[in-house]
Amino acid sequence: KVLNKTKFHKKGDYEGIEYLEGQVVVSKNNGSLHFYDLQTKETEVIKTPLTISNDVEGLCYDHQERMLLLACKGQNTNILREKTVKSIYGFSLDSFKLLEIPVLDVFDDELIEFVETTSKDQSKTELKKLKNRVKAFSPSGIAIHPVKNHVYILSARGSTLLILNEKYNIHNIVFLSSNVIPQPEGICFDAEANLYISTEGQGFSGKIFKYNYQKQQ
């Protein structure tokens, strides 16, 4: 049940949330970051070069690099109108500025190639469906595994979970059941490395799914 409600700013299309050193950071789809201090109850708004065209959807904290990762489902700022790449930008907590070059880019061609390589036992019909799902890949959430440091990027479109290793190479692509988890929008890990995925429900009640961490995997 709801334990508490706090108003941190005006109404808006807020998409990502992260706890950071006594602050709650909330990202807006236009790229602005809202730092809400839990002690003073005040909010500092930082505007980044990102805009509504970039459409920020996901937010997470990379503690190793001391930066926030912002996952965009819109266009790349350096590749105008390019729809075959989705970018993840970094916001440095040292300089308090957005890094000009994306931390990583996810290209459709790489996703399709991975599916073709790892799904050779699938029928042509099923393979085509999987390829269409990764073509629709569009970040809706992002999180970093607290043990392996793998980057987990969720896509509501296609109900897909992309897992990248520490070098940002594709480690795995998980196709979620669209019947069980329609429109997955949120993702995070707890201190025990258990995975949580939330869904808007597409007309049904929103749900949160928990996946227990298994060390052998």
XYZ file of C-alpha atoms in Angstrom:
217
model
C 0.000 0.000 0.000
C 1.049 3.615 -0.440
C 3.031 4.794 2.603
C 3.651 8.404 1.626
C 3.161 10.941 -1.132
C 5.480 13.865 -1.856
C 5.067 16.625 -4.424
C 8.527 17.433 -5.793
C 7.579 19.716 -8.722
C 4.867 20.724 -11.169
C 2.889 18.252 -13.247
C 4.739 16.825 -16.237
C 5.669 13.753 -18.245
C 8.166 12.221 -15.805
C 9.617 8.921 -16.942
C 12.597 7.846 -14.812
C 13.474 7.808 -11.119
C 16.639 7.012 -9.165
C 17.833 7.317 -5.572
C 21.165 9.091 -5.283
C 23.044 10.008 -2.089
C 20.140 11.444 -0.096
C 18.360 12.713 -3.184
C 15.681 11.386 -5.473
C 16.416 12.177 -9.115
C 13.512 12.265 -11.551
C 13.916 12.626 -15.310
C 11.408 14.294 -17.604
C 10.829 13.315 -21.212
C 12.302 16.649 -22.373
C 15.685 15.766 -20.824
C 15.487 17.872 -17.664
C 16.576 16.314 -14.358
C 14.891 17.069 -11.036
C 17.035 16.583 -7.927
C 14.749 16.365 -4.887
C 16.562 16.661 -1.549
C 14.960 14.391 1.041
C 16.181 16.585 3.919
C 15.438 20.113 2.709
C 12.410 19.059 0.621
C 13.664 21.312 -2.171
C 14.023 20.456 -5.843
C 16.790 21.634 -8.160
C 15.938 21.451 -11.855
C 18.807 20.895 -14.297
C 18.096 21.413 -17.981
C 20.239 19.337 -20.324
C 20.820 19.804 -24.080
C 18.357 16.967 -24.663
C 14.853 17.901 -25.841
C 11.446 16.365 -26.339
C 12.738 15.077 -29.700
C 15.169 12.815 -27.824
C 12.278 11.662 -25.598
C 14.070 10.498 -22.442
C 12.358 7.378 -21.053
C 14.816 5.652 -18.725
C 17.139 6.742 -15.923
C 19.685 4.877 -13.796
C 22.837 5.497 -11.778
C 26.231 4.185 -12.906
C 28.148 4.258 -9.617
C 31.451 3.183 -11.207
C 31.507 6.149 -13.574
C 29.617 8.490 -11.204
C 27.082 9.417 -13.811
C 23.410 9.062 -14.578
C 22.420 7.181 -17.728
C 19.511 8.583 -19.722
C 17.875 6.221 -22.202
C 16.158 7.910 -25.147
C 13.504 6.419 -27.383
C 13.614 9.442 -29.690
C 16.255 10.613 -32.137
C 20.002 10.833 -31.600
C 21.178 14.450 -31.334
C 24.065 13.817 -33.762
C 22.226 11.595 -36.248
C 19.166 13.616 -37.170
C 16.077 11.672 -38.164
C 17.953 8.384 -37.795
C 15.441 5.768 -36.655
C 17.738 2.753 -36.693
C 19.727 3.800 -33.616
C 18.699 4.483 -30.029
C 21.129 6.307 -27.750
C 21.991 6.291 -24.053
C 23.496 9.549 -22.758
C 25.566 10.151 -19.634
C 25.127 12.974 -17.122
C 28.313 13.478 -15.101
C 27.771 13.984 -11.377
C 31.215 15.577 -11.131
C 30.766 18.299 -13.751
C 26.957 18.268 -13.501
C 26.785 18.330 -17.282
C 25.549 16.024 -20.014
C 28.314 14.319 -21.997
C 28.129 15.443 -25.620
C 28.726 11.987 -27.111
C 26.333 9.149 -26.180
C 27.719 6.585 -23.766
C 26.378 3.857 -26.024
C 24.246 3.413 -29.130
C 21.927 0.526 -29.899
C 21.658 -0.183 -33.624
C 18.839 -2.180 -35.206
C 21.316 -4.038 -37.427
C 23.222 -5.352 -34.411
C 20.030 -6.542 -32.731
C 18.852 -8.292 -35.878
C 22.245 -9.939 -36.418
C 22.246 -11.226 -32.822
C 18.761 -12.704 -33.254
C 19.726 -14.372 -36.529
C 22.843 -15.879 -34.933
C 21.189 -17.141 -31.740
C 17.814 -18.257 -33.135
C 18.836 -20.543 -35.989
C 16.652 -23.337 -34.608
C 13.511 -21.212 -34.978
C 11.153 -21.513 -37.932
C 11.235 -18.833 -40.599
C 7.911 -17.479 -39.348
C 9.044 -17.291 -35.726
C 12.412 -15.799 -36.714
C 10.644 -13.085 -38.679
C 8.502 -12.262 -35.628
C 11.569 -11.970 -33.397
C 13.361 -9.754 -35.916
C 10.318 -7.483 -36.143
C 10.264 -7.215 -32.360
C 13.882 -6.047 -32.161
C 13.315 -3.671 -35.064
C 10.711 -2.026 -32.851
C 13.219 -1.718 -29.984
C 12.723 1.583 -28.191
C 14.094 2.112 -24.646
C 11.486 2.507 -21.920
C 13.693 1.763 -18.911
C 17.313 1.132 -17.953
C 19.142 -0.399 -14.973
C 22.610 -1.726 -14.103
C 23.040 -5.150 -12.502
C 24.616 -4.561 -9.065
C 26.812 -7.698 -9.278
C 27.704 -8.197 -12.934
C 27.485 -4.529 -13.979
C 25.580 -5.551 -17.080
C 23.300 -2.890 -18.539
C 19.637 -3.898 -18.809
C 17.586 -1.872 -21.299
C 13.852 -2.449 -21.427
C 11.668 -1.802 -24.466
C 7.904 -1.465 -24.183
C 7.633 -1.838 -27.936
C 8.151 -5.474 -28.723
C 8.266 -6.341 -24.991
C 12.018 -6.851 -25.190
C 14.840 -6.824 -22.639
C 18.327 -6.107 -23.991
C 21.305 -7.061 -21.813
C 24.720 -5.558 -22.562
C 28.010 -6.583 -20.949
C 30.477 -4.164 -19.353
C 31.909 -3.332 -22.786
C 28.385 -2.569 -24.060
C 28.346 -5.585 -26.358
C 25.135 -7.612 -26.613
C 25.096 -10.343 -23.973
C 21.512 -11.462 -24.447
C 18.097 -10.457 -25.750
C 15.115 -11.647 -23.731
C 11.688 -11.645 -25.352
C 9.095 -11.078 -22.639
C 5.575 -12.417 -22.932
C 3.394 -9.567 -24.153
C 0.385 -11.369 -22.678
C 1.902 -11.519 -19.187
C 3.855 -8.236 -19.253
C 2.166 -5.851 -21.699
C 3.974 -2.541 -22.156
C 6.907 -2.979 -19.727
C 7.994 0.508 -18.666
C 10.065 0.319 -15.473
C 13.088 -1.720 -14.402
C 15.401 -1.810 -11.365
C 17.395 -4.102 -9.060
C 17.384 -4.357 -5.274
C 20.428 -4.806 -3.015
C 20.243 -8.604 -3.452
C 20.334 -8.245 -7.256
C 16.715 -9.309 -7.684
C 15.174 -7.834 -10.818
C 11.919 -5.873 -10.879
C 9.942 -4.999 -14.019
C 6.800 -2.876 -13.974
C 4.083 -2.705 -16.611
C 1.398 -0.134 -17.352
C -0.983 -2.946 -18.202
C -2.448 -1.543 -21.451
C -5.925 -0.985 -20.040
C -5.479 -3.389 -17.134
C -4.041 -2.788 -13.669
C -0.352 -1.984 -13.573
C 1.823 -4.714 -12.083
C 5.340 -5.210 -10.724
C 7.124 -8.500 -11.444
C 10.022 -9.765 -9.336
C 12.695 -12.131 -10.677
C 14.948 -13.648 -8.035
C 18.686 -13.480 -8.676
C 20.358 -16.817 -9.393
C 24.115 -16.655 -8.905
C 24.899 -19.514 -11.276
C 23.462 -17.661 -14.276
